[in-house]
mmCIF file of C-alpha atoms in Angstrom:
data_model
loop_
_atom_site.group_PDB
_atom_site.id
_atom_site.type_symbol
_atom_site.label_atom_id
_atom_site.label_comp_id
_atom_site.label_asym_id
_atom_site.label_seq_id
_atom_site.Cartn_x
_atom_site.Cartn_y
_atom_site.Cartn_z
ATOM 1 C CA UNK A 730 61.109 50.222 25.004
ATOM 2 C CA UNK A 731 61.854 48.517 21.861
ATOM 3 C CA UNK A 732 62.277 45.014 23.679
ATOM 4 C CA UNK A 733 58.993 45.386 25.340
ATOM 5 C CA UNK A 734 56.995 46.233 22.068
ATOM 6 C CA UNK A 735 58.869 43.099 20.384
ATOM 7 C CA UNK A 736 57.346 40.903 23.167
ATOM 8 C CA UNK A 737 53.989 42.184 22.937
ATOM 9 C CA UNK A 738 54.097 41.756 19.120
ATOM 10 C CA UNK A 739 55.256 38.036 19.404
ATOM 11 C CA UNK A 740 52.492 37.276 22.054
ATOM 12 C CA UNK A 741 49.953 38.800 19.717
ATOM 13 C CA UNK A 742 50.865 37.031 16.739
ATOM 14 C CA UNK A 743 51.133 33.534 18.601
ATOM 15 C CA UNK A 744 47.915 34.112 20.398
ATOM 16 C CA UNK A 745 46.518 35.158 16.595
ATOM 17 C CA UNK A 746 48.070 31.963 15.023
ATOM 18 C CA UNK A 747 46.730 29.653 18.003
ATOM 19 C CA UNK A 748 43.127 31.215 17.504
ATOM 20 C CA UNK A 749 43.289 30.821 13.846
ATOM 21 C CA UNK A 750 44.494 27.080 14.045
ATOM 22 C CA UNK A 751 41.507 26.404 16.737
ATOM 23 C CA UNK A 752 39.082 27.845 14.275
ATOM 24 C CA UNK A 753 40.215 25.809 11.325
ATOM 25 C CA UNK A 754 40.662 22.668 13.405
ATOM 26 C CA UNK A 755 36.830 23.258 14.484
ATOM 27 C CA UNK A 756 35.823 23.850 11.320
ATOM 28 C CA UNK A 757 37.607 20.720 9.760
ATOM 29 C CA UNK A 758 36.007 18.762 12.927
ATOM 30 C CA UNK A 759 32.527 19.635 12.099
ATOM 31 C CA UNK A 760 32.760 19.447 8.518
ATOM 32 C CA UNK A 761 34.092 15.765 8.168
ATOM 33 C CA UNK A 762 30.739 13.931 9.407
ATOM 34 C CA UNK A 763 28.114 15.839 7.991
ATOM 35 C CA UNK A 764 27.850 13.450 4.753
ATOM 36 C CA UNK A 765 24.506 11.604 5.916
ATOM 37 C CA UNK A 766 22.757 9.407 3.566
ATOM 38 C CA UNK A 767 19.683 10.766 2.226
ATOM 39 C CA UNK A 768 16.339 9.297 3.258
ATOM 40 C CA UNK A 769 14.273 7.268 0.619
ATOM 41 C CA UNK A 770 10.532 7.405 0.243
ATOM 42 C CA UNK A 771 9.034 3.835 0.205
ATOM 43 C CA UNK A 772 5.629 3.186 -0.725
ATOM 44 C CA UNK A 773 3.382 1.782 1.900
ATOM 45 C CA UNK A 774 1.998 -0.972 -0.391
ATOM 46 C CA UNK A 775 5.590 -1.942 -0.789
ATOM 47 C CA UNK A 776 6.109 -2.230 2.875
ATOM 48 C CA UNK A 777 3.134 -4.530 3.287
ATOM 49 C CA UNK A 778 4.445 -6.964 0.461
ATOM 50 C CA UNK A 779 7.796 -7.145 2.114
ATOM 51 C CA UNK A 780 6.143 -7.699 5.487
ATOM 52 C CA UNK A 781 3.855 -10.581 3.988
ATOM 53 C CA UNK A 782 6.781 -12.150 2.412
ATOM 54 C CA UNK A 783 8.818 -12.227 5.582
ATOM 55 C CA UNK A 784 6.220 -13.494 7.782
ATOM 56 C CA UNK A 785 4.858 -16.985 7.801
ATOM 57 C CA UNK A 786 1.076 -17.798 7.534
ATOM 58 C CA UNK A 787 0.657 -18.485 11.107
ATOM 59 C CA UNK A 788 0.987 -15.036 11.987
ATOM 60 C CA UNK A 789 -1.819 -12.746 11.791
ATOM 61 C CA UNK A 790 -1.395 -9.602 9.678
ATOM 62 C CA UNK A 791 -1.715 -5.996 11.529
ATOM 63 C CA UNK A 792 -3.853 -5.155 8.597
ATOM 64 C CA UNK A 793 -6.606 -7.372 9.050
ATOM 65 C CA UNK A 794 -9.003 -6.440 11.937
ATOM 66 C CA UNK A 795 -11.608 -8.896 13.266
ATOM 67 C CA UNK A 796 -10.918 -11.955 11.060
ATOM 68 C CA UNK A 797 -9.362 -13.150 8.063
ATOM 69 C CA UNK A 798 -11.945 -12.227 5.739
ATOM 70 C CA UNK A 799 -12.454 -8.586 7.133
ATOM 71 C CA UNK A 800 -9.423 -6.952 5.126
ATOM 72 C CA UNK A 801 -8.958 -3.024 5.554
ATOM 73 C CA UNK A 802 -8.193 -1.033 2.735
ATOM 74 C CA UNK A 803 -4.533 -0.195 2.677
ATOM 75 C CA UNK A 804 -4.833 2.940 0.378
ATOM 76 C CA UNK A 805 -5.954 6.391 1.323
ATOM 77 C CA UNK A 806 -9.479 6.848 2.790
ATOM 78 C CA UNK A 807 -11.230 10.012 1.624
ATOM 79 C CA UNK A 808 -14.205 11.454 3.457
ATOM 80 C CA UNK A 809 -16.329 14.359 1.699
ATOM 81 C CA UNK A 810 -19.099 16.692 3.138
ATOM 82 C CA UNK A 811 -21.293 19.043 0.985
ATOM 83 C CA UNK A 812 -23.449 21.107 2.918
ATOM 84 C CA UNK A 813 -26.968 21.987 2.203
ATOM 85 C CA UNK A 814 -28.005 23.797 5.232
ATOM 86 C CA UNK A 815 -25.633 26.064 7.694
ATOM 87 C CA UNK A 816 -23.486 23.417 9.505
ATOM 88 C CA UNK A 817 -20.571 23.202 12.165
ATOM 89 C CA UNK A 818 -18.619 19.687 11.561
ATOM 90 C CA UNK A 819 -15.891 18.427 13.521
ATOM 91 C CA UNK A 820 -13.771 15.604 11.870
ATOM 92 C CA UNK A 821 -11.142 13.415 13.960
ATOM 93 C CA UNK A 822 -8.919 11.673 11.257
ATOM 94 C CA UNK A 823 -7.414 8.628 12.655
ATOM 95 C CA UNK A 824 -7.730 9.554 16.204
ATOM 96 C CA UNK A 825 -5.049 12.218 16.318
ATOM 97 C CA UNK A 826 -5.852 15.150 13.756
ATOM 98 C CA UNK A 827 -8.621 17.375 14.291
ATOM 99 C CA UNK A 828 -10.331 19.481 11.570
ATOM 100 C CA UNK A 829 -13.504 21.963 12.380
ATOM 101 C CA UNK A 830 -15.656 23.457 9.689
ATOM 102 C CA UNK A 831 -18.034 25.975 9.650
ATOM 103 C CA UNK A 832 -19.863 25.654 6.324
ATOM 104 C CA UNK A 833 -22.536 27.732 4.566
ATOM 105 C CA UNK A 834 -24.920 26.282 2.306
ATOM 106 C CA UNK A 835 -23.420 24.865 -0.621
ATOM 107 C CA UNK A 836 -20.117 24.736 1.263
ATOM 108 C CA UNK A 837 -17.633 21.388 0.908
ATOM 109 C CA UNK A 838 -14.727 20.156 2.107
ATOM 110 C CA UNK A 839 -12.606 16.866 1.917
ATOM 111 C CA UNK A 840 -10.504 14.969 4.227
ATOM 112 C CA UNK A 841 -7.992 12.058 4.012
ATOM 113 C CA UNK A 842 -6.985 9.384 6.399
ATOM 114 C CA UNK A 843 -5.635 5.860 6.709
ATOM 115 C CA UNK A 844 -8.042 4.062 9.158
ATOM 116 C CA UNK A 845 -11.064 6.055 10.369
ATOM 117 C CA UNK A 846 -12.794 9.330 10.915
ATOM 118 C CA UNK A 847 -15.006 10.311 13.652
ATOM 119 C CA UNK A 848 -17.584 12.843 13.174
ATOM 120 C CA UNK A 849 -19.287 15.414 15.351
ATOM 121 C CA UNK A 850 -22.065 17.999 13.901
ATOM 122 C CA UNK A 851 -24.533 20.484 15.202
ATOM 123 C CA UNK A 852 -27.200 19.701 12.156
ATOM 124 C CA UNK A 853 -27.030 16.193 11.331
ATOM 125 C CA UNK A 854 -29.533 17.094 8.145
ATOM 126 C CA UNK A 855 -27.176 20.038 7.222
ATOM 127 C CA UNK A 856 -24.511 17.923 5.248
ATOM 128 C CA UNK A 857 -24.188 15.214 2.653
ATOM 129 C CA UNK A 858 -21.692 12.526 3.239
ATOM 130 C CA UNK A 859 -19.451 10.874 0.739
ATOM 131 C CA UNK A 860 -16.867 8.073 1.728
ATOM 132 C CA UNK A 861 -14.293 7.070 -1.036
ATOM 133 C CA UNK A 862 -16.562 8.570 -3.554
ATOM 134 C CA UNK A 863 -19.706 6.528 -2.554
ATOM 135 C CA UNK A 864 -22.534 8.449 -1.540
ATOM 136 C CA UNK A 865 -23.638 7.807 2.212
ATOM 137 C CA UNK A 866 -26.291 10.780 2.326
ATOM 138 C CA UNK A 867 -27.929 12.806 5.409
ATOM 139 C CA UNK A 868 -27.271 11.073 8.605
ATOM 140 C CA UNK A 869 -30.738 12.364 9.858
ATOM 141 C CA UNK A 870 -33.810 13.912 8.219
ATOM 142 C CA UNK A 871 -34.388 16.306 11.377
ATOM 143 C CA UNK A 872 -32.071 19.095 12.636
ATOM 144 C CA UNK A 873 -30.132 17.616 15.360
ATOM 145 C CA UNK A 874 -26.592 17.327 16.723
ATOM 146 C CA UNK A 875 -24.903 14.018 16.351
ATOM 147 C CA UNK A 876 -21.222 13.053 18.121
ATOM 148 C CA UNK A 877 -18.728 10.597 17.461
ATOM 149 C CA UNK A 878 -20.106 8.865 14.467
ATOM 150 C CA UNK A 879 -17.395 6.479 13.292
ATOM 151 C CA UNK A 880 -16.657 6.142 9.520
ATOM 152 C CA UNK A 881 -14.540 3.313 8.294
ATOM 153 C CA UNK A 882 -14.942 0.975 5.556
ATOM 154 C CA UNK A 883 -16.760 -1.541 7.497
ATOM 155 C CA UNK A 884 -19.344 0.978 9.054
ATOM 156 C CA UNK A 885 -20.303 2.575 5.553
ATOM 157 C CA UNK A 886 -23.246 0.047 4.739
ATOM 158 C CA UNK A 887 -24.587 0.574 8.330
ATOM 159 C CA UNK A 888 -24.554 4.514 7.696
ATOM 160 C CA UNK A 889 -26.164 4.173 4.421
ATOM 161 C CA UNK A 890 -29.015 2.534 5.864
ATOM 162 C CA UNK A 891 -29.384 5.178 8.646
ATOM 163 C CA UNK A 892 -29.266 7.738 5.898
ATOM 164 C CA UNK A 893 -31.851 6.185 3.876
ATOM 165 C CA UNK A 894 -34.172 5.871 6.827
ATOM 166 C CA UNK A 895 -34.158 2.013 6.910
ATOM 167 C CA UNK A 896 -31.455 1.760 10.005
#
């Protein structure tokens, strides 16, 4: 009986050594390629400057819309709303992010974007708008819904005229 136990012991020992060696090899193999370089944050204005220096003047900048004299702002756009009456508002930011608010009187909100905002509301006289710190005002003097009002640096003056009753 002793030789049989000895044979079982040797088999068990060899199996244990193979499993341990396999485990250590797997550990070594998974650890050796985990050193990845960390990402660096780059300012958007630095990217624009780099692009402008590498592209000749014959190419039109992607930051110019409509013509060479209509330069879009490169920094963040800020839209603010201050409710004067109860109002529901939906803001689509840059065509992708959607935010909805149900504001009581004196309720406020602030949104940040890069290109434009699209507004829909159930009570256009219920909220005073500001864009980049510049007051636009109420978009209607009567209680009515407005849908898909686009707010960009180019449309602010027109919205101010509508708010003042001259547009």
